[in-house]
Short mmCIF file of C-alpha atoms in Angstrom, two decimals:
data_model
loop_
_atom_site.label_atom_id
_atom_site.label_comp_id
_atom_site.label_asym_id
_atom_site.label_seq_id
_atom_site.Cartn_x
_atom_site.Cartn_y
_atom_site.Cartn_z
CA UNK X 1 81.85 138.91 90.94
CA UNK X 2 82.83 141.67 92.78
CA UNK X 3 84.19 145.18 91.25
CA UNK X 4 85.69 148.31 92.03
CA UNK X 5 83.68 151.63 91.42
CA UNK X 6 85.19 152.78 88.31
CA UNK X 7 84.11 150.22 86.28
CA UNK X 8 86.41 152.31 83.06
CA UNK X 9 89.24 151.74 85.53
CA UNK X 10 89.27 148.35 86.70
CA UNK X 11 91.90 145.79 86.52
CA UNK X 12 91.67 141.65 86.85
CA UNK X 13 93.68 140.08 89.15
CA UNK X 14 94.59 136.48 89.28
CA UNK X 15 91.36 135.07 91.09
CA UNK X 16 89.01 136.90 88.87
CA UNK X 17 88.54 140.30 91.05
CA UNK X 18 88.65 143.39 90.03
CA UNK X 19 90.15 146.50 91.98
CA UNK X 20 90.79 150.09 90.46
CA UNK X 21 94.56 150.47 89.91
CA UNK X 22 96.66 151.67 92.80
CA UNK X 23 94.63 149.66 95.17
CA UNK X 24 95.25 146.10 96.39
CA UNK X 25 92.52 143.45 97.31
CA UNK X 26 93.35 143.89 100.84
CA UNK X 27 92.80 147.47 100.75
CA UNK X 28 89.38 147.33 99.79
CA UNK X 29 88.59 144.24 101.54
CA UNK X 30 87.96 145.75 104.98
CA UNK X 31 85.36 148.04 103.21
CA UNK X 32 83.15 145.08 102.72
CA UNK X 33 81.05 143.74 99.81
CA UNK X 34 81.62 145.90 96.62
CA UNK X 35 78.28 145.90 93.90
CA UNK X 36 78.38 145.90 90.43
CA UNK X 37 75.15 148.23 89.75
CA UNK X 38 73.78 146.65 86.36
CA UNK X 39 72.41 148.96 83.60
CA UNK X 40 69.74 146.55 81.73
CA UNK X 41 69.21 149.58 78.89
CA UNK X 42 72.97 149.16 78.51
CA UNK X 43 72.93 145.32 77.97
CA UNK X 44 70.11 145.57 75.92
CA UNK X 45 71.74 147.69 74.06
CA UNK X 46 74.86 145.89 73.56
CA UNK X 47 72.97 142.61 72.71
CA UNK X 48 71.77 144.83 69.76
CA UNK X 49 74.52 146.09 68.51
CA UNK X 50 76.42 142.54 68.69
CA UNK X 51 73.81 140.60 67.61
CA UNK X 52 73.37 143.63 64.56
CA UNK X 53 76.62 142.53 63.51
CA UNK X 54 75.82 139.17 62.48
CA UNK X 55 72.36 139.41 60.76
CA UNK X 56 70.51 136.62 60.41
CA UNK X 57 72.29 134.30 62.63
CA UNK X 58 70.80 132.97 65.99
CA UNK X 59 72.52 135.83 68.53
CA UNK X 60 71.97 133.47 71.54
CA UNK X 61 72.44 135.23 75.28
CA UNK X 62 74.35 133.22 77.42
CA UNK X 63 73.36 133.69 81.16
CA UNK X 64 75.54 130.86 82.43
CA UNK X 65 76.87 131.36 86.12
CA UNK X 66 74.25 133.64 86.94
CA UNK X 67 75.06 135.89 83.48
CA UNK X 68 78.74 135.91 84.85
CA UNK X 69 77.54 137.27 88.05
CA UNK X 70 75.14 139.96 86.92
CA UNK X 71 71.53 138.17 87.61
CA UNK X 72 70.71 135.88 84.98
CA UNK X 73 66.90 136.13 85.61
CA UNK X 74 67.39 140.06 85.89
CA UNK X 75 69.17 139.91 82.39
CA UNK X 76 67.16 137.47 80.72
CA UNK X 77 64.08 139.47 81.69
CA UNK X 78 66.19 142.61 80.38
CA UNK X 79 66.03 140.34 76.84
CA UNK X 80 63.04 139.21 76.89
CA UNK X 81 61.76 139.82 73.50
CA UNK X 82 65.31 140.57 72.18
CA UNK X 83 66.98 137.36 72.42
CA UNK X 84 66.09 134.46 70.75
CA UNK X 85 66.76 132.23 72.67
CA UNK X 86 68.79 131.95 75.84
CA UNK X 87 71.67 129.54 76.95
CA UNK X 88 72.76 128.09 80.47
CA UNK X 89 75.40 125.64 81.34
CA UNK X 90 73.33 123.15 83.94
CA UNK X 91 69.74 122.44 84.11
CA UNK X 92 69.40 124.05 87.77
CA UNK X 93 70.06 127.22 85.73
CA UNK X 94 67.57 126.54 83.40
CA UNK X 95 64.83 126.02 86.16
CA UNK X 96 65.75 129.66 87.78
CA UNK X 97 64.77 130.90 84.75
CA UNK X 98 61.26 129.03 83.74
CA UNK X 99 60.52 129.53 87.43
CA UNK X 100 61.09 133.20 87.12
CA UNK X 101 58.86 132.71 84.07
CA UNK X 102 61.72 133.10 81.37
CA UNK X 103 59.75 131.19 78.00
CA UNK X 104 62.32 132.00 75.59
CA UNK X 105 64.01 128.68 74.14
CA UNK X 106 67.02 127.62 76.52
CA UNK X 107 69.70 125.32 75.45
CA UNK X 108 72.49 123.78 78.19
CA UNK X 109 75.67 123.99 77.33
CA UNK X 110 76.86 121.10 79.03
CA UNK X 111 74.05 118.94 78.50
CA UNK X 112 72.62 116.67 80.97
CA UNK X 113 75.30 115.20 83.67
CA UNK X 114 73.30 112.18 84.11
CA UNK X 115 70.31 110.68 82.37
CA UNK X 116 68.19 111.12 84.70
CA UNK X 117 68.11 114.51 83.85
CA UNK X 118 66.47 113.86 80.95
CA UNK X 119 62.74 114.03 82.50
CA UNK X 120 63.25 117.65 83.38
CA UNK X 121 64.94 118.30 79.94
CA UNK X 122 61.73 117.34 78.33
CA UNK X 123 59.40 118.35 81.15
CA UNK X 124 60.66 122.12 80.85
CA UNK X 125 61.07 122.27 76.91
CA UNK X 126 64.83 122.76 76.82
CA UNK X 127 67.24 122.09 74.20
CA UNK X 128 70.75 120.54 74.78
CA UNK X 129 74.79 119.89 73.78
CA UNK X 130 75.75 116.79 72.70
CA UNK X 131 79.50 115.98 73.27
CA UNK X 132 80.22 112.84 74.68
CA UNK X 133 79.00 109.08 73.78
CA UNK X 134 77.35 108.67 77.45
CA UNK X 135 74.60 111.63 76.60
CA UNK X 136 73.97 110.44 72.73
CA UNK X 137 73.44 106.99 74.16
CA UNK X 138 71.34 108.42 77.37
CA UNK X 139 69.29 110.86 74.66
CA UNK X 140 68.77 107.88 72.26
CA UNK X 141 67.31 105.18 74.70
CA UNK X 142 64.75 107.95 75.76
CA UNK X 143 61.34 107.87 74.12
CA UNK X 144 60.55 112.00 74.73
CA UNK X 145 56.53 112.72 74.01
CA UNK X 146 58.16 115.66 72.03
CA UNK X 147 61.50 116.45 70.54
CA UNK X 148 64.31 117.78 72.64
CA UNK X 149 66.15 119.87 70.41
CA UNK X 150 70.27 119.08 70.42
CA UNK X 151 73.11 120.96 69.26
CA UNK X 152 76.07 117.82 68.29
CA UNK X 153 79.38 118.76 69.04
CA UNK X 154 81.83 117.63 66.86
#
């Protein structure tokens, strides 16, 4: 994702970036690659105060597309310890993370797109979404050495 300095200013456009108002995307395309500059005390601190608001439920941190563009393995190291557990929405996301040494739970949100993604389900100790017949019937038929955790949805 790309932003605008002014982050209390910014606008979304159709495709998702965000400019400052008064300025068009072509205006501040010649000046090349905007950053977002993270603040990890800040995210911490609103995982707190959301997940405060909900005691004693499971306040899972969902890092999916690269934590919408701000560094999953930079933010799920930020929550280390905080979170609970962590959630992705393909497996190659939950390999970034175990191989940047992430051992919080992590549950895909998608599930597996084929069975054969089952091995590194179990191999890596992740959890998954059920939601279609194909990946109850795939899950079934394999004999795991330990349980994958699944979230059904109905």
């Amino acid at each position: 994702m790309r932003l605008a300095r002014g982050a209390d200013d910014d606008l979304p456009l159709a495709d998702g970036q965000l400019v400052q108002p008064g300025f068009t995307l072509a205006q501040i395309a010649p000046l090349g690659e905007l950053i977002a500059d993270i603040d990890l005390d800040a995210l911490r601190h609103n995982y707190r105060l959301a997940a405060g608001l909900a005691p004693g439920s499971l306040s899972v941190a969902v890092l999916k597309a690269d934590a919408y563009g701000h560094g999953a393995v930079a933010c799920a190291r930020a929550l280390s310890g905080e979170a609970p557990m962590f959630a992705v929405a393909a497996i190659e996301e939950a390999v970034a993370l175990r191989e940047a040494g992430i051992e919080e739970p992590i549950v895909l949100l998608e599930g597996i797109f084929s069975a054969d993604e089952l091995a590194q389900v179990e191999a890596l100790g992740l959890g998954m979404a059920i939601h279609s017949d194909w990946q109850l019937e795939a899950t079934l038929a394999r004999r795991p050495a330990r349980p994958i955790p699944v979230w059904l949805k109905v």
